[in-house]
């Protein structure tokens, strides 16, 4: 019953998305035009039937004999590359002009506005009922449109026109994510998703401080605590001042960086996630005994000065400022940390060195990071009134086509090509791993250059060679230690996956009815209680009272709804 399990009763929440694809700028290295390692077709479920034996194969880039018009809306940010021609507009984007030339598709915008105006503008568009042909949606918005019956069936279009590259990307997980957007045999959207292991937590630690204090890299939680205490008390920066602390933390304990997730995961706690319990049902991590133990450990660290005494008043930016200023030597983080902000530490202090380590073990058990069941960028759907829904698939093929090496001299910002003004964009979920493999192979072969089908590989290869040749450029250091170094960010992430040191967050559907209604208040209760316990202002039975309140205020209903979703998807 693919697709059914994404369902849930929900409020219409349409303003949060439509231009996710157009406005996104995070992880730009992953989001430039990409190409596959090989054009091998995949056999995921939506593409199984394909063309009948006596039918000629459809051309994924077949040009329409007569021009057709496809409509979109766009919220856009200024071009990221300074070489982009001044005064360029989305209507004159090189992708739009080339689309007309190659496929005879006229891409028309119902409106274009700056990013900050897009939500309000799209809300008015939805209210008017005048939707564009192509929609770039969040999971919430996709579900709203689906329930209202506003999305076209893309099954035949995908089967006939999806290029080998598009199929390779969309079915790289065996079709699991694609199935999520298939209802009663109808494919209603093309998801752009990422490798979920990109969310893996790890330790980043000042290796130069370890060396100065003659300490070994910690492998257990007890060892980590001893190292952190040494960073607090033994003047690791050598300035004869008591101005350092052990572990970076911000007031949002579970956010996107410089938070407490790594500590929770090391101790087998997964707050704000749903993991499988001993009875096979999903359990909420917020209220488990392991979470209580983790909070008590954080309280102990707070009292010992391992955590900044002001952490509860600092947002992520302030926590990062302390890292860059050299005030802290340990942070829980992800593979990309050397690219930002650890590269800024290197820029400020060229002698600073960071190393990546697995989450520490606890009570003889290895630290197990949480991995999301789905890491979705957006899903691209067609309005049910769209005259040529297959054009959406062809447009996705076209984006990949322009990423091929034969277009590298034309497809440049200085020629008016702005990739993130164009939709639909379906990225290679495994692009970072592809780059890691290609660049390391070229380095080990002592190649002077890299001739790769992946257009990002030459830049990364040059940065890696630059660093290995002794260049002290912090940017080269960051790229190498995040994306290339076998003991760096992505290298360690691969080991985490290979050694199965992870736990899946098993719930990745849309919010349930009670989550929509009470999730915000429950989240506030959780955040406030956790901070009270860590800072020592809560009573000894604070956690037990919290669990009781959480359950009574909607937690029990949410648990039932989440498990109903989980049972239905089996």
Coordinates of C-alpha atoms in Angstrom, one line a residue:
X1 CA 0.0 0.0 0.0
X2 CA 2.7 2.5 -1.0
X3 CA 1.9 6.1 -0.4
X4 CA -1.1 5.6 1.9
X5 CA 1.1 5.7 5.0
X6 CA 2.1 9.3 4.4
X7 CA -1.4 10.4 5.1
X8 CA -2.7 12.1 8.2
X9 CA -5.3 14.6 9.1
X10 CA -3.7 18.0 8.9
X11 CA -4.4 21.7 8.7
X12 CA -3.8 23.3 5.4
X13 CA -0.3 24.7 5.7
X14 CA 0.4 26.0 2.2
X15 CA 2.6 29.0 2.8
X16 CA 5.7 27.3 4.0
X17 CA 7.0 26.0 0.8
X18 CA 6.6 26.6 -2.8
X19 CA 9.8 28.0 -3.6
X20 CA 11.9 25.8 -1.4
X21 CA 13.5 24.7 -4.6
X22 CA 13.9 28.2 -5.9
X23 CA 15.1 29.8 -2.7
X24 CA 17.4 27.1 -1.3
X25 CA 21.0 28.0 -0.9
X26 CA 22.2 25.6 1.7
X27 CA 24.9 23.0 0.7
X28 CA 25.4 24.7 -2.6
X29 CA 28.2 22.3 -3.5
X30 CA 25.6 19.5 -3.7
X31 CA 23.1 21.6 -5.5
X32 CA 25.0 22.6 -8.6
X33 CA 24.1 20.7 -11.8
X34 CA 25.0 17.1 -11.3
X35 CA 25.5 14.1 -13.5
X36 CA 25.6 10.3 -12.8
X37 CA 28.5 8.0 -12.8
X38 CA 26.9 5.9 -15.4
X39 CA 23.7 6.0 -17.3
X40 CA 22.3 2.7 -16.0
X41 CA 18.6 2.5 -15.8
X42 CA 16.9 1.4 -12.6
X43 CA 14.1 -1.0 -12.0
X44 CA 12.1 0.8 -9.3
X45 CA 8.4 0.3 -9.2
X46 CA 7.1 3.4 -11.1
X47 CA 9.2 2.6 -14.1
X48 CA 8.6 -1.1 -14.4
X49 CA 6.1 -1.1 -17.2
X50 CA 7.8 1.4 -19.5
X51 CA 7.0 1.2 -23.2
X52 CA 5.2 -1.7 -24.8
X53 CA 7.5 -4.0 -26.8
X54 CA 6.3 -2.8 -30.2
X55 CA 6.5 0.9 -29.2
X56 CA 9.5 3.0 -30.0
X57 CA 11.3 4.3 -27.0
X58 CA 10.2 7.8 -26.0
X59 CA 12.8 10.5 -26.2
X60 CA 13.5 11.9 -22.7
X61 CA 14.5 15.2 -24.4
X62 CA 12.1 15.0 -27.3
X63 CA 11.4 18.5 -28.8
X64 CA 7.8 19.4 -29.3
X65 CA 6.9 20.2 -32.9
X66 CA 4.8 23.1 -31.8
X67 CA 5.7 25.3 -28.8
X68 CA 4.0 24.5 -25.5
X69 CA 3.7 26.8 -22.5
X70 CA 4.4 25.6 -18.9
X71 CA 3.6 28.0 -16.0
X72 CA 5.4 28.4 -12.7
X73 CA 5.8 30.9 -9.9
X74 CA 9.1 31.9 -8.4
X75 CA 10.5 33.4 -5.2
X76 CA 14.1 34.1 -5.9
X77 CA 17.3 35.4 -4.2
X78 CA 20.0 37.4 -6.0
X79 CA 22.5 35.3 -8.0
X80 CA 25.2 33.8 -5.8
X81 CA 27.9 34.2 -8.3
X82 CA 29.3 37.7 -8.8
X83 CA 30.0 36.9 -12.5
X84 CA 26.3 36.7 -13.3
X85 CA 25.4 39.6 -15.7
X86 CA 23.9 42.6 -14.0
X87 CA 20.2 43.1 -14.5
X88 CA 19.5 39.5 -15.3
X89 CA 15.9 38.4 -14.6
X90 CA 14.5 34.9 -14.2
X91 CA 12.7 35.2 -17.5
X92 CA 16.0 35.7 -19.2
X93 CA 17.8 32.9 -17.3
X94 CA 19.9 30.8 -19.5
X95 CA 18.1 27.7 -18.5
X96 CA 14.8 29.2 -19.6
X97 CA 16.2 30.3 -23.0
X98 CA 17.9 26.9 -23.6
X99 CA 14.7 25.1 -22.6
X100 CA 12.9 26.8 -25.4
X101 CA 15.7 26.1 -27.9
X102 CA 16.1 22.4 -27.1
X103 CA 12.6 21.3 -26.1
X104 CA 10.3 24.1 -27.5
X105 CA 8.9 24.7 -24.1
X106 CA 8.0 28.2 -23.2
X107 CA 8.5 28.6 -19.4
X108 CA 6.2 31.4 -18.2
X109 CA 6.1 32.8 -14.7
X110 CA 2.7 33.8 -13.3
X111 CA 4.8 36.0 -11.0
X112 CA 8.3 36.4 -9.6
X113 CA 9.1 38.0 -6.3
X114 CA 12.0 38.2 -3.9
X115 CA 12.3 35.3 -1.6
X116 CA 10.9 37.1 1.5
X117 CA 7.6 37.9 -0.3
X118 CA 7.0 34.4 -1.8
X119 CA 5.0 32.8 1.0
X120 CA 2.4 35.6 1.1
X121 CA 2.2 35.8 -2.6
X122 CA 1.7 32.0 -3.0
X123 CA -1.0 32.1 -0.3
X124 CA -2.9 34.6 -2.4
X125 CA -2.4 32.4 -5.5
X126 CA -3.8 29.3 -3.7
X127 CA -6.8 31.4 -2.5
X128 CA -7.5 32.5 -6.0
X129 CA -7.4 29.0 -7.4
X130 CA -5.1 30.0 -10.2
X131 CA -2.3 27.5 -9.7
X132 CA 0.7 27.2 -11.9
X133 CA 1.4 24.0 -13.9
X134 CA 4.5 23.0 -11.9
X135 CA 4.6 23.1 -8.1
X136 CA 7.7 22.7 -5.9
X137 CA 6.3 21.6 -2.5
X138 CA 7.3 20.6 1.0
X139 CA 6.0 17.4 2.4
X140 CA 3.2 19.3 4.2
X141 CA 2.1 21.1 1.2
X142 CA 2.2 18.1 -1.0
X143 CA -0.1 16.3 1.4
X144 CA -2.5 19.2 1.4
X145 CA -2.7 19.4 -2.4
X146 CA -3.0 15.6 -2.6
X147 CA -5.9 15.5 -0.3
X148 CA -7.6 18.2 -2.3
X149 CA -7.1 16.1 -5.5
X150 CA -5.1 18.9 -7.2
X151 CA -2.1 16.8 -8.4
X152 CA -1.7 15.1 -11.8
X153 CA -0.8 11.4 -12.2
X154 CA 2.8 11.3 -13.4
X155 CA 3.0 7.5 -13.7
X156 CA 2.9 7.2 -17.5
X157 CA 5.0 10.3 -18.0
X158 CA 7.7 9.0 -15.7
X159 CA 7.6 5.5 -17.2
X160 CA 7.9 6.8 -20.8
X161 CA 10.0 9.9 -20.5
X162 CA 12.3 9.7 -17.4
X163 CA 15.9 9.6 -18.5
X164 CA 18.3 6.9 -17.2
X165 CA 19.9 9.7 -15.1
X166 CA 16.6 10.8 -13.6
X167 CA 15.7 7.2 -12.8
X168 CA 19.1 6.5 -11.3
X169 CA 18.7 9.4 -8.9
X170 CA 15.1 8.9 -7.9
X171 CA 15.5 5.1 -7.5
X172 CA 18.9 5.1 -5.9
X173 CA 17.3 3.8 -2.7
X174 CA 15.5 1.0 -4.4
X175 CA 12.4 3.2 -5.1
X176 CA 11.6 3.6 -1.4
X177 CA 11.3 7.3 -1.5
X178 CA 9.5 7.3 -4.8
X179 CA 6.9 4.9 -3.5
X180 CA 6.2 7.4 -0.7
X181 CA 4.7 9.7 -3.3
X182 CA 2.7 6.9 -5.1
X183 CA -0.9 6.5 -4.1
X184 CA -3.2 3.7 -5.4
X185 CA -0.7 3.2 -8.2
X186 CA -0.5 6.9 -9.2
X187 CA 2.8 8.7 -8.9
X188 CA 2.0 12.2 -7.7
X189 CA 5.4 13.8 -7.4
X190 CA 9.1 13.6 -8.1
X191 CA 11.0 13.9 -4.8
X192 CA 14.4 15.6 -4.5
X193 CA 16.0 13.9 -1.5
X194 CA 19.4 13.5 0.0
X195 CA 21.4 10.6 1.6
X196 CA 19.9 10.4 5.1
X197 CA 23.4 9.6 6.5
X198 CA 24.3 13.2 5.8
X199 CA 22.7 13.8 9.2
X200 CA 25.0 11.5 11.1
X201 CA 26.4 12.9 14.3
X202 CA 30.1 12.8 15.3
X203 CA 32.6 14.5 17.5
X204 CA 34.9 17.3 16.3
X205 CA 37.7 18.0 18.7
X206 CA 40.8 20.3 18.8
X207 CA 43.6 17.9 18.0
X208 CA 46.3 20.5 18.8
X209 CA 44.8 20.9 22.3
X210 CA 45.0 17.1 22.8
X211 CA 48.6 17.2 21.8
X212 CA 49.5 20.2 24.0
X213 CA 47.9 18.5 27.1
X214 CA 49.3 15.0 26.1
X215 CA 45.8 13.5 25.9
X216 CA 44.6 10.6 23.7
X217 CA 41.4 11.0 21.5
X218 CA 38.5 9.9 23.6
X219 CA 36.6 6.7 22.7
X220 CA 34.2 6.4 25.7
X221 CA 31.9 9.0 27.3
X222 CA 34.0 8.9 30.5
X223 CA 37.2 9.6 28.5
X224 CA 35.4 12.5 26.7
X225 CA 34.4 14.0 30.0
X226 CA 38.0 13.9 31.3
X227 CA 39.3 15.5 28.1
X228 CA 36.6 18.2 28.3
X229 CA 37.5 18.9 32.0
X230 CA 41.2 19.2 30.9
X231 CA 40.1 21.7 28.2
X232 CA 38.4 23.7 31.0
X233 CA 41.1 23.6 33.6
X234 CA 44.5 23.1 32.0
X235 CA 44.8 26.2 29.7
X236 CA 44.8 24.4 26.4
X237 CA 45.2 27.6 24.4
X238 CA 48.3 28.6 26.4
X239 CA 47.3 32.2 27.1
X240 CA 47.5 31.8 30.9
X241 CA 43.9 32.7 31.3
X242 CA 40.9 30.7 32.6
X243 CA 38.8 31.4 29.5
X244 CA 38.0 28.1 27.8
X245 CA 35.3 25.5 28.2
X246 CA 34.9 22.0 27.0
X247 CA 31.9 21.4 24.8
X248 CA 30.0 23.9 22.6
X249 CA 26.2 24.0 23.2
X250 CA 23.4 26.4 22.3
X251 CA 20.0 26.8 23.9
X252 CA 18.2 24.7 21.3
X253 CA 19.3 21.3 22.5
X254 CA 18.0 19.5 19.4
X255 CA 18.5 21.7 16.4
X256 CA 20.8 21.6 13.3
X257 CA 24.2 22.1 14.9
X258 CA 26.2 22.8 18.0
X259 CA 23.6 21.2 20.2
X260 CA 23.2 18.1 22.5
X261 CA 22.1 15.5 19.9
X262 CA 25.5 13.8 19.9
X263 CA 25.4 13.3 23.7
X264 CA 21.9 12.0 23.7
X265 CA 22.7 9.6 20.9
X266 CA 25.8 8.4 22.6
X267 CA 23.7 7.4 25.6
X268 CA 21.0 5.7 23.5
X269 CA 18.5 8.5 23.8
X270 CA 16.6 9.9 20.8
X271 CA 14.4 12.8 21.9
X272 CA 12.0 14.3 19.3
X273 CA 12.4 11.0 17.3
X274 CA 10.6 7.7 17.0
X275 CA 12.6 4.5 17.3
X276 CA 11.5 0.9 17.5
X277 CA 10.8 -0.4 21.0
X278 CA 11.3 -4.0 22.3
X279 CA 7.7 -4.8 21.3
X280 CA 8.1 -3.6 17.7
X281 CA 6.1 -0.4 18.2
X282 CA 7.5 3.1 17.8
X283 CA 8.3 4.9 21.0
X284 CA 8.8 8.7 21.6
X285 CA 12.3 9.5 22.6
X286 CA 11.4 12.5 24.7
X287 CA 10.1 10.5 27.6
X288 CA 12.5 7.5 27.8
X289 CA 14.8 6.6 30.8
X290 CA 17.8 7.1 28.5
X291 CA 16.8 10.7 28.0
X292 CA 16.6 11.3 31.7
X293 CA 20.1 9.8 32.2
X294 CA 21.4 12.1 29.4
X295 CA 19.9 15.2 31.0
X296 CA 21.5 14.2 34.3
X297 CA 24.8 13.9 32.5
X298 CA 24.4 17.3 30.9
X299 CA 23.5 18.8 34.4
X300 CA 26.8 17.2 35.7
X301 CA 28.7 18.8 32.8
X302 CA 27.1 22.1 33.4
X303 CA 28.0 22.1 37.1
X304 CA 31.6 21.2 36.2
X305 CA 32.0 24.0 33.7
X306 CA 32.3 21.7 30.8
X307 CA 29.3 23.6 29.3
X308 CA 29.3 27.4 29.1
X309 CA 27.4 28.8 32.0
X310 CA 25.6 31.1 29.6
X311 CA 24.7 28.4 27.0
X312 CA 20.9 28.6 27.8
X313 CA 21.0 32.2 26.6
X314 CA 23.0 31.6 23.4
X315 CA 21.6 30.8 20.0
X316 CA 23.6 28.9 17.4
X317 CA 25.3 32.0 16.1
X318 CA 26.6 32.9 19.5
X319 CA 27.8 29.3 20.1
X320 CA 29.6 29.4 16.8
X321 CA 31.3 32.7 17.8
X322 CA 32.8 30.9 20.8
X323 CA 34.1 28.1 18.6
X324 CA 35.6 30.5 16.1
X325 CA 37.2 32.6 18.9
X326 CA 39.0 29.5 20.2
X327 CA 37.1 29.4 23.5
X328 CA 35.9 25.8 23.1
X329 CA 37.6 22.6 22.0
X330 CA 34.8 20.1 21.4
X331 CA 31.6 20.1 19.4
X332 CA 29.1 17.5 18.4
X333 CA 28.5 18.0 14.7
X334 CA 28.2 16.6 11.2
X335 CA 30.4 15.9 8.2
X336 CA 30.4 19.5 6.9
X337 CA 31.7 21.3 10.0
X338 CA 35.2 21.9 8.5
X339 CA 33.7 23.9 5.6
X340 CA 31.9 26.0 8.2
X341 CA 32.7 27.1 10.8
X342 CA 35.9 25.2 11.6
X343 CA 37.5 26.7 8.6
X344 CA 37.1 30.1 10.3
X345 CA 39.0 28.8 13.3
X346 CA 41.8 27.8 11.0
X347 CA 41.7 31.2 9.4
X348 CA 42.0 32.9 12.8
X349 CA 44.6 30.5 14.1
X350 CA 46.5 28.5 11.4
X351 CA 47.9 26.2 14.1
X352 CA 44.4 25.0 15.1
X353 CA 43.7 21.4 14.1
X354 CA 40.4 19.6 14.3
X355 CA 39.8 15.8 14.1
X356 CA 36.6 13.8 13.6
X357 CA 35.8 11.0 16.0
X358 CA 32.8 8.6 16.3
X359 CA 30.3 9.2 19.0
X360 CA 31.8 7.8 22.3
X361 CA 30.6 4.5 23.7
X362 CA 28.6 4.4 26.9
X363 CA 28.3 1.5 29.3
X364 CA 30.2 -0.7 26.8
X365 CA 27.8 0.0 23.9
X366 CA 28.9 2.1 20.9
X367 CA 27.4 5.5 20.3
X368 CA 24.6 5.1 17.7
X369 CA 23.7 8.2 15.7
X370 CA 20.1 8.9 14.6
X371 CA 19.5 8.8 10.9
X372 CA 16.3 10.2 9.4
X373 CA 14.0 7.9 7.5
X374 CA 13.7 10.6 4.9
X375 CA 15.8 13.7 4.2
X376 CA 13.6 15.6 1.7
X377 CA 14.5 18.8 -0.1
X378 CA 11.2 19.2 -1.9
X379 CA 8.8 17.3 -4.2
X380 CA 7.9 18.5 -7.7
X381 CA 4.3 17.9 -8.7
X382 CA 2.1 18.9 -11.6
X383 CA -1.2 20.7 -11.4
X384 CA -4.0 18.3 -12.5
X385 CA -5.0 20.9 -15.1
X386 CA -1.6 20.8 -16.7
X387 CA -2.1 20.0 -20.4
X388 CA 1.3 18.3 -20.8
X389 CA 2.4 16.7 -17.5
X390 CA 5.1 14.8 -19.3
X391 CA 6.8 18.2 -19.8
X392 CA 7.6 18.2 -16.1
X393 CA 9.6 15.0 -16.5
X394 CA 11.3 16.3 -19.6
X395 CA 12.2 19.5 -17.8
X396 CA 13.8 17.5 -15.0
X397 CA 15.8 15.5 -17.7
X398 CA 16.8 18.8 -19.3
X399 CA 18.4 20.0 -16.0
X400 CA 20.6 17.0 -15.8
X401 CA 21.5 17.2 -19.5
X402 CA 22.8 20.7 -19.0
X403 CA 25.1 19.4 -16.3
X404 CA 27.0 17.2 -18.8
X405 CA 30.6 18.2 -19.6
X406 CA 29.7 19.0 -23.2
X407 CA 27.8 22.1 -21.9
X408 CA 30.4 23.3 -19.4
X409 CA 31.6 26.2 -21.6
X410 CA 28.0 27.4 -22.1
X411 CA 26.4 26.6 -18.7
X412 CA 28.2 29.3 -16.7
X413 CA 27.0 32.2 -14.5
X414 CA 28.7 34.7 -16.7
X415 CA 26.5 33.4 -19.6
X416 CA 23.4 34.1 -17.6
X417 CA 22.8 30.5 -16.3
X418 CA 21.4 30.7 -12.7
X419 CA 20.7 27.1 -11.7
X420 CA 18.7 27.8 -8.5
X421 CA 16.2 30.0 -10.4
X422 CA 15.3 26.9 -12.5
X423 CA 12.8 24.2 -11.5
X424 CA 12.4 21.3 -11.5
X425 CA 15.8 20.2 -10.1
X426 CA 16.2 16.6 -8.9
X427 CA 19.6 16.1 -7.3
X428 CA 21.7 13.0 -7.1
X429 CA 21.1 11.8 -3.5
X430 CA 24.5 10.1 -3.5
X431 CA 26.5 13.0 -5.1
X432 CA 28.7 13.6 -2.1
X433 CA 29.7 9.9 -1.9
X434 CA 30.3 9.9 -5.7
X435 CA 32.6 12.9 -5.3
X436 CA 34.4 11.3 -2.4
X437 CA 35.1 8.1 -4.4
X438 CA 36.1 9.8 -7.6
X439 CA 38.5 12.4 -6.0
X440 CA 40.2 9.8 -3.7
X441 CA 40.7 7.5 -6.7
X442 CA 42.3 10.3 -8.7
X443 CA 44.6 11.2 -5.7
X444 CA 45.7 7.7 -5.1
X445 CA 46.5 7.3 -8.8
X446 CA 48.7 10.5 -8.6
X447 CA 46.7 12.1 -11.4
X448 CA 47.5 15.7 -12.3
X449 CA 43.9 16.4 -13.4
X450 CA 40.5 14.6 -13.1
X451 CA 38.3 14.0 -16.1
X452 CA 35.0 13.2 -14.5
X453 CA 31.3 13.1 -15.5
X454 CA 30.6 14.8 -12.2
X455 CA 31.1 18.5 -12.9
X456 CA 31.9 19.3 -9.2
X457 CA 34.9 16.8 -9.1
X458 CA 37.5 19.0 -10.8
X459 CA 37.0 21.8 -8.3
X460 CA 37.1 19.5 -5.3
X461 CA 40.2 17.7 -6.7
X462 CA 42.1 21.0 -7.1
X463 CA 41.2 22.0 -3.5
X464 CA 42.4 18.6 -2.2
X465 CA 45.6 18.8 -4.1
X466 CA 46.1 22.3 -2.9
X467 CA 45.8 21.3 0.7
X468 CA 48.0 18.2 0.3
X469 CA 50.7 20.3 -1.3
X470 CA 51.0 22.3 1.9
X471 CA 48.8 25.3 1.1
X472 CA 47.4 26.8 4.3
X473 CA 44.2 28.2 2.6
X474 CA 41.4 27.5 5.1
X475 CA 38.9 26.9 2.3
X476 CA 41.1 24.1 0.9
X477 CA 41.5 22.7 4.4
X478 CA 37.8 22.7 4.9
X479 CA 36.9 21.0 1.6
X480 CA 39.6 18.3 2.1
X481 CA 38.6 17.5 5.7
X482 CA 34.9 17.5 5.1
X483 CA 34.7 15.7 1.7
X484 CA 37.9 13.9 0.9
X485 CA 39.9 12.9 4.0
X486 CA 39.3 9.3 4.8
X487 CA 39.4 10.2 8.4
X488 CA 37.4 13.4 7.9
X489 CA 33.7 14.2 7.9
X490 CA 32.4 12.2 5.0
X491 CA 35.0 9.5 5.5
X492 CA 33.8 8.9 9.0
X493 CA 30.2 9.1 7.9
X494 CA 30.9 6.2 5.5
X495 CA 32.4 4.2 8.4
X496 CA 29.4 4.9 10.6
X497 CA 27.2 3.4 7.8
X498 CA 29.4 0.5 7.1
X499 CA 29.7 -0.4 10.8
X500 CA 26.0 0.0 11.3
X501 CA 26.4 2.5 14.2
X502 CA 23.1 4.1 13.6
X503 CA 19.4 4.0 14.5
X504 CA 16.6 5.1 12.1
X505 CA 14.0 7.6 13.0
X506 CA 11.1 5.4 11.9
X507 CA 8.5 8.2 11.6
X508 CA 8.8 10.4 8.6
X509 CA 5.3 11.0 7.4
X510 CA 3.4 14.3 7.7
X511 CA 2.4 15.4 11.2
X512 CA -0.5 13.6 12.7
X513 CA -3.7 15.4 13.7
X514 CA -2.6 15.8 17.3
X515 CA 0.9 16.8 16.4
X516 CA -0.6 19.7 14.3
X517 CA -2.9 20.7 17.2
X518 CA -0.6 20.2 20.2
X519 CA 2.9 19.7 18.9
X520 CA 4.0 23.3 19.5
X521 CA 2.9 23.3 23.2
X522 CA 4.4 19.9 23.8
X523 CA 7.7 21.0 22.2
X524 CA 7.8 24.1 24.4
X525 CA 7.1 21.9 27.5
X526 CA 10.0 19.6 26.5
X527 CA 12.5 22.4 25.8
X528 CA 11.7 24.2 29.1
X529 CA 11.9 21.1 31.2
X530 CA 15.1 19.9 29.7
X531 CA 16.8 23.3 30.3
X532 CA 15.5 23.3 33.9
X533 CA 17.0 19.9 34.6
X534 CA 20.4 20.7 33.0
X535 CA 20.8 24.0 34.8
X536 CA 19.8 22.5 38.1
X537 CA 16.7 24.6 38.7
X538 CA 14.3 21.7 38.4
X539 CA 13.3 19.4 41.3
X540 CA 14.6 15.8 41.5
X541 CA 11.2 14.4 40.2
X542 CA 11.0 17.1 37.4
X543 CA 11.4 14.5 34.6
X544 CA 8.7 12.2 36.0
X545 CA 6.3 15.1 36.2
X546 CA 7.2 16.1 32.7
X547 CA 6.5 12.6 31.3
X548 CA 3.1 12.6 33.0
X549 CA 2.2 16.0 31.6
X550 CA 3.5 15.1 28.1
X551 CA 1.4 12.0 28.0
X552 CA -1.8 13.7 29.3
X553 CA -1.4 16.8 27.1
X554 CA -1.5 14.8 23.8
X555 CA 1.6 12.6 23.8
X556 CA -0.4 9.4 24.2
X557 CA -2.7 10.4 21.3
X558 CA 0.3 11.2 19.2
X559 CA 1.9 7.9 20.0
X560 CA -1.3 6.0 18.9
X561 CA -1.5 8.0 15.7
X562 CA 2.2 7.5 14.9
X563 CA 1.9 3.8 15.4
X564 CA -1.2 3.6 13.3
X565 CA 0.8 5.2 10.5
X566 CA 3.7 2.8 11.1
X567 CA 1.3 -0.2 11.0
X568 CA -0.3 0.9 7.8
X569 CA 2.9 1.3 6.0
X570 CA 4.1 -2.2 6.7

